[in-house]
CSV table of C-alpha atoms in Angstrom, one decimal:
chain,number,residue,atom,x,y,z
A,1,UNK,CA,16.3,-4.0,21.0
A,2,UNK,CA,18.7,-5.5,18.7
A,3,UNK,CA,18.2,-7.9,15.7
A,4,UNK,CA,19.1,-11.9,15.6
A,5,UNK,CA,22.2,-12.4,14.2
A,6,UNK,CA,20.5,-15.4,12.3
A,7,UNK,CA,18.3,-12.7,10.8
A,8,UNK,CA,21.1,-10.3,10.0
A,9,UNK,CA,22.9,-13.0,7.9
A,10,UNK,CA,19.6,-14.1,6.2
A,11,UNK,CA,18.7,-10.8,5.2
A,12,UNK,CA,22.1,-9.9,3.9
A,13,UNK,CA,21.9,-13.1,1.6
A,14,UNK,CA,18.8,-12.0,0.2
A,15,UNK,CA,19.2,-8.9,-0.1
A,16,UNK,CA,22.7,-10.0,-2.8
A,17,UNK,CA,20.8,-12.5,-4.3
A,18,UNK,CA,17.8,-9.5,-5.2
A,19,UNK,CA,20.8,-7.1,-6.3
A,20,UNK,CA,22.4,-9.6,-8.7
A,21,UNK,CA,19.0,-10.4,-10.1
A,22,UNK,CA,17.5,-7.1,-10.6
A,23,UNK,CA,21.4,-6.1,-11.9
A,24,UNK,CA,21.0,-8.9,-14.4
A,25,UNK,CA,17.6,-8.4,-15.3
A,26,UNK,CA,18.1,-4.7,-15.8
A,27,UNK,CA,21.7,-5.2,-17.6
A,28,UNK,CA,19.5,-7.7,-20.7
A,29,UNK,CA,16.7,-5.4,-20.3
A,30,UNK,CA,16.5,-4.1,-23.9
A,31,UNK,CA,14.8,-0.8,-22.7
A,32,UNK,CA,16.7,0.0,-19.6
A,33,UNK,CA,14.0,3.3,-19.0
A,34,UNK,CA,10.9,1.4,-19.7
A,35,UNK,CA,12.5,-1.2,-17.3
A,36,UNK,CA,13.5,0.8,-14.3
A,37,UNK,CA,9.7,2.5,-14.6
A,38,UNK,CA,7.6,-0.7,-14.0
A,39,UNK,CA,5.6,-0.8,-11.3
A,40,UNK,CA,7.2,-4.7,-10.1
A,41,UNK,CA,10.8,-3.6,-11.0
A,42,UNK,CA,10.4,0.0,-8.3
A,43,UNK,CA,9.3,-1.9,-6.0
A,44,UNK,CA,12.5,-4.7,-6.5
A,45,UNK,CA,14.1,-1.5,-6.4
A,46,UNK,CA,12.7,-0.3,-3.4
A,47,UNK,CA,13.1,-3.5,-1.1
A,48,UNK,CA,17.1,-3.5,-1.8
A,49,UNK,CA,17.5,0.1,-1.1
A,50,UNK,CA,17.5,0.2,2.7
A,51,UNK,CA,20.0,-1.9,2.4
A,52,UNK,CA,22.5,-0.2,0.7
A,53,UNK,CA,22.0,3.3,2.1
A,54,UNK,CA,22.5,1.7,5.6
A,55,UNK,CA,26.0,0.1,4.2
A,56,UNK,CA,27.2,3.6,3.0
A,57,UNK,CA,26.4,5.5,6.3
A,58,UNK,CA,28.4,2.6,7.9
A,59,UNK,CA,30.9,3.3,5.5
A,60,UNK,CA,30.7,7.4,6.1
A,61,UNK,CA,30.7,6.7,10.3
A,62,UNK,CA,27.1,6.4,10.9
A,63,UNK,CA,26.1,3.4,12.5
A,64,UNK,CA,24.8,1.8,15.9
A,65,UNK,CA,24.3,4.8,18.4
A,66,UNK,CA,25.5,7.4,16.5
A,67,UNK,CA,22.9,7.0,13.9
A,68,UNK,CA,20.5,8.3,16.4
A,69,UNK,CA,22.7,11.5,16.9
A,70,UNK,CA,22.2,12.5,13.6
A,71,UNK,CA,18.4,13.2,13.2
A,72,UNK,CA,18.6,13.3,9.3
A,73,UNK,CA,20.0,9.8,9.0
A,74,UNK,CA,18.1,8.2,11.7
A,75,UNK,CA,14.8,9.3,10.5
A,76,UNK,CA,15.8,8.4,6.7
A,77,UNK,CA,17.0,4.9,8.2
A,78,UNK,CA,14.2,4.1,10.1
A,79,UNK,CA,12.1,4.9,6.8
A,80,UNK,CA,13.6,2.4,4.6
A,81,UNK,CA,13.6,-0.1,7.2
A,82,UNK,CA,10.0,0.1,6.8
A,83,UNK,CA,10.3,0.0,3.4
A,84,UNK,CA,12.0,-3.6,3.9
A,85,UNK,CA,7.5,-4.8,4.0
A,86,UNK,CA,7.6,-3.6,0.1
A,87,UNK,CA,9.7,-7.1,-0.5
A,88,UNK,CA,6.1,-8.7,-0.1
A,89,UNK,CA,4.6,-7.5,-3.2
A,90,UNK,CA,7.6,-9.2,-4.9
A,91,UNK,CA,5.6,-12.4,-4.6
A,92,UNK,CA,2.9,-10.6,-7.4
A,93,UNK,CA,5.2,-12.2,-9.7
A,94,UNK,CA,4.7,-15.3,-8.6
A,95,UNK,CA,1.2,-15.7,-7.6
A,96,UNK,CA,-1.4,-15.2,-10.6
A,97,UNK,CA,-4.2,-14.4,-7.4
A,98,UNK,CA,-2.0,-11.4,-6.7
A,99,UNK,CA,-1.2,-10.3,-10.5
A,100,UNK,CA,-5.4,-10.9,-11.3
A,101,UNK,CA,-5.6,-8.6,-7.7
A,102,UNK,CA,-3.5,-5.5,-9.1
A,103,UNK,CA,-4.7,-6.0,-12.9
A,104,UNK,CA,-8.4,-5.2,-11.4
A,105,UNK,CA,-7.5,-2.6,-8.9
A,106,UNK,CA,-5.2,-0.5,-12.0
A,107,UNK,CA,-8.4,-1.1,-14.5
A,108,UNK,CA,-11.3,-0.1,-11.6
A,109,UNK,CA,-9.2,3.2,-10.8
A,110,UNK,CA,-12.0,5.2,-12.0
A,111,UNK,CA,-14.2,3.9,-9.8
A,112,UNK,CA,-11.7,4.0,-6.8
A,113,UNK,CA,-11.2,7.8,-8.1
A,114,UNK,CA,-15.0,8.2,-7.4
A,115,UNK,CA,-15.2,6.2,-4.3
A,116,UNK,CA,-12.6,8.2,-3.0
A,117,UNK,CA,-14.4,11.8,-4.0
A,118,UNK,CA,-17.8,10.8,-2.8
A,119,UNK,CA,-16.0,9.6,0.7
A,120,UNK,CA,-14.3,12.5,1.0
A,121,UNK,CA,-17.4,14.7,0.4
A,122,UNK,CA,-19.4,12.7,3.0
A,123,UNK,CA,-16.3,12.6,5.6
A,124,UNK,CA,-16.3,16.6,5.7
A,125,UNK,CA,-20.1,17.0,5.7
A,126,UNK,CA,-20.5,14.6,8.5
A,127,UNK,CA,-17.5,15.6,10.3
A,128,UNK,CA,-18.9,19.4,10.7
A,129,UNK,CA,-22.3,18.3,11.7
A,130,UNK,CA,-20.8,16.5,14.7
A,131,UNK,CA,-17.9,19.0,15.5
A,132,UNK,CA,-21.0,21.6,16.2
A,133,UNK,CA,-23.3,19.3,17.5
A,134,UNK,CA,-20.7,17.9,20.3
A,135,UNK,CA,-17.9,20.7,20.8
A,136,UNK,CA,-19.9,22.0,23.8
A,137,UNK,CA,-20.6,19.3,25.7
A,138,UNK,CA,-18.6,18.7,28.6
A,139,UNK,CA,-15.0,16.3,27.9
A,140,UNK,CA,-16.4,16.6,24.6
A,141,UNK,CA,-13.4,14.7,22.4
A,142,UNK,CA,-14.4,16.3,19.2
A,143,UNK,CA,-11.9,19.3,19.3
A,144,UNK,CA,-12.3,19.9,15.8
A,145,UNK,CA,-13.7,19.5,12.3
A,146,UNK,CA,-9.9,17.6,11.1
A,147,UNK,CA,-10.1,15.7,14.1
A,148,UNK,CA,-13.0,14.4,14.3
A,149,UNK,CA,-12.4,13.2,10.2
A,150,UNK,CA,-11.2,10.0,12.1
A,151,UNK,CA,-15.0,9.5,13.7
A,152,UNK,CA,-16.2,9.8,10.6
A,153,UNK,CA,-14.2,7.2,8.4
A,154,UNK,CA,-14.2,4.6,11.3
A,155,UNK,CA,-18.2,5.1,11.0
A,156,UNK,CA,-18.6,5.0,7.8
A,157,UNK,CA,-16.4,2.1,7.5
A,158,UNK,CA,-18.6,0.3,9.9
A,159,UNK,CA,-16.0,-0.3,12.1
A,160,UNK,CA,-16.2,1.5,15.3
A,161,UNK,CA,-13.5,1.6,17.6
A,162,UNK,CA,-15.4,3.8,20.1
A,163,UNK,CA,-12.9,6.1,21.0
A,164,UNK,CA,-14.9,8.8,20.1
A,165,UNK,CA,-18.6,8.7,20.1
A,166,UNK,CA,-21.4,11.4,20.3
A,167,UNK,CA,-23.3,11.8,23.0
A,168,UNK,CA,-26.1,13.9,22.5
A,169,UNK,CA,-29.5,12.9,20.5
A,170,UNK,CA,-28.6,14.5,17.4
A,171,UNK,CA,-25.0,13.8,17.5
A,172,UNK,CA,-26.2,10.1,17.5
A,173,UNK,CA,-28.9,10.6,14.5
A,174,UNK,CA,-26.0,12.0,12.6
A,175,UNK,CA,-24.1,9.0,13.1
A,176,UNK,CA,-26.9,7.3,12.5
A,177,UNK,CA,-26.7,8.8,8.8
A,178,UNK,CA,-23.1,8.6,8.4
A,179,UNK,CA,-23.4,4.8,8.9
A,180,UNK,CA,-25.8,4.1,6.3
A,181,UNK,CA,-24.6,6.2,3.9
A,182,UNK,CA,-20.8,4.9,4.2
A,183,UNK,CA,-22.8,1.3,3.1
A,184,UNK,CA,-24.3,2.6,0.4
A,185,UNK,CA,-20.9,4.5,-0.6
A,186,UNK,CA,-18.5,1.4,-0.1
A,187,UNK,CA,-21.1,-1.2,-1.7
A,188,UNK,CA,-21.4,1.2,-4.9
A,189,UNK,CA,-18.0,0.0,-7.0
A,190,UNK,CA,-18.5,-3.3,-5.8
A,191,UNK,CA,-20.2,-4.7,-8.2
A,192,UNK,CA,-18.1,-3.0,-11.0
A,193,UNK,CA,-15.1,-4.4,-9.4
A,194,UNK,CA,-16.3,-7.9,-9.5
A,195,UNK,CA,-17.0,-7.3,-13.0
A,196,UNK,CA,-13.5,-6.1,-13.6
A,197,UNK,CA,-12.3,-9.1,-12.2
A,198,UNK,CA,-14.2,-11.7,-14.0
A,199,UNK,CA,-13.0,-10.1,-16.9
A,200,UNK,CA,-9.2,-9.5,-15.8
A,201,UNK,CA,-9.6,-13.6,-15.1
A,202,UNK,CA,-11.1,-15.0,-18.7
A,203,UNK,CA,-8.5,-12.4,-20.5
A,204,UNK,CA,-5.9,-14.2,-18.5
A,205,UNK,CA,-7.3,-17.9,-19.2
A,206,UNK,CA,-7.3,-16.9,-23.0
A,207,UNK,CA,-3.5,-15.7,-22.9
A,208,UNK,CA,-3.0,-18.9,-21.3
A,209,UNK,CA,-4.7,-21.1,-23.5
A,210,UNK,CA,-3.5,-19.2,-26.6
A,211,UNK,CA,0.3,-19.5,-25.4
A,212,UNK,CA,-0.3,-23.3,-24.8
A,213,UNK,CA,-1.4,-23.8,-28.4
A,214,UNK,CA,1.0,-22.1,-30.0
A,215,UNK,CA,3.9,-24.1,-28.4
A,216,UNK,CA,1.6,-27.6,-28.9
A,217,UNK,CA,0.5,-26.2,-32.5
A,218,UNK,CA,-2.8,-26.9,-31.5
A,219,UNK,CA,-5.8,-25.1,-33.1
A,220,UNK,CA,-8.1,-23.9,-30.6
């Protein structure tokens, strides 16, 4: 598979226009540390870098087939090139839904940091009562306690892909369990998070409303 030319040329025009802007940015930066460390300028950062590391192993030799003959470089390239999906978050500084989005996320981390604990706890506790409940039965596909983790967060999560279900009675009670207490564990933050978010929203509406009047001269 090969890309479209088209594509090749679009991306390449981008990718300047992103290096002389972040070059810019950074060179009128007054703070060039504090700069290069936010969160939006890393990720700039990021979303151009493929780009250039791909340039200099052309320029060292390494290109087309011969990338893939060099396992180093072809696993570093194909990396970045992932990376290339970073460029979306570039629109958080465009869209306020996005910017509100992150601002709630970074001031709910607490409560991410316990949702994340508490679903670990459960993933492990469930995931060992299955193992020994189903490792014996015949074409059993829980192998083991890490493997059957996935089970466990596609149950919890409600989702249920059905590759791997129990099948005896108390495999299924324990699943059972594991799906009503993932509920109760996802819809815990939820309503802090809202919260967070109603607040992230006014705070925003006031810096708006304050910057308006102080350009008008309004009194509000």
């Amino acid at each position: 598979m090969t890309e479209h030319p088209v594509f090749t040329w679009v991306e390449n025009v981008c990718v300047i226009y992103f290096s002389i802007e972040y070059a810019m940015r950074f060179i009128v930066a007054p703070r060039k540390l504090a700069f290069a460390r936010q969160i939006l300028n890393v990720i700039d950062l990021l979303s151009i870098a493929p780009f250039y590391f791909e340039l200099l192993l052309w320029i060292c030799g390494i290109s087309g087939e011969n990338v893939r003959k060099v396992r180093w470089a072809f696993l570093t390239v194909r990396l970045l090139r992932v990376l290339r999906v970073i460029r979306i978050a570039k629109l958080g500084r465009f869209s306020p839904g996005l910017a509100n989005f992150a601002l709630t996320i970074r001031k709910s981390k607490k409560q991410m940091q316990m949702v994340g604990i508490v679903m670990m706890t459960v993933v492990i506790f469930f995931s060992t009562l299955i193992y020994f409940l189903e490792r014996d039965e015949p074409g059993t596909k829980f192998t083991s306690i890490p493997a059957t983790f996935w089970w466990c967060v596609v149950t919890m999560a409600t989702v249920g892909y059905g590759d791997l279900v129990p099948v005896t009675v108390a495999g299924k009670l324990v699943g059972s369990g594991a799906i009503v207490c993932g509920v109760m564990v996802l819809a815990l933050p939820i309503t802090i998070m809202v919260n967070n978010f109603m607040q992230v929203v006014k705070l925003r509406e006031e810096q708006i409303v304050k910057k308006y009047a102080q350009q008008h001269g309004d009194q509000v």
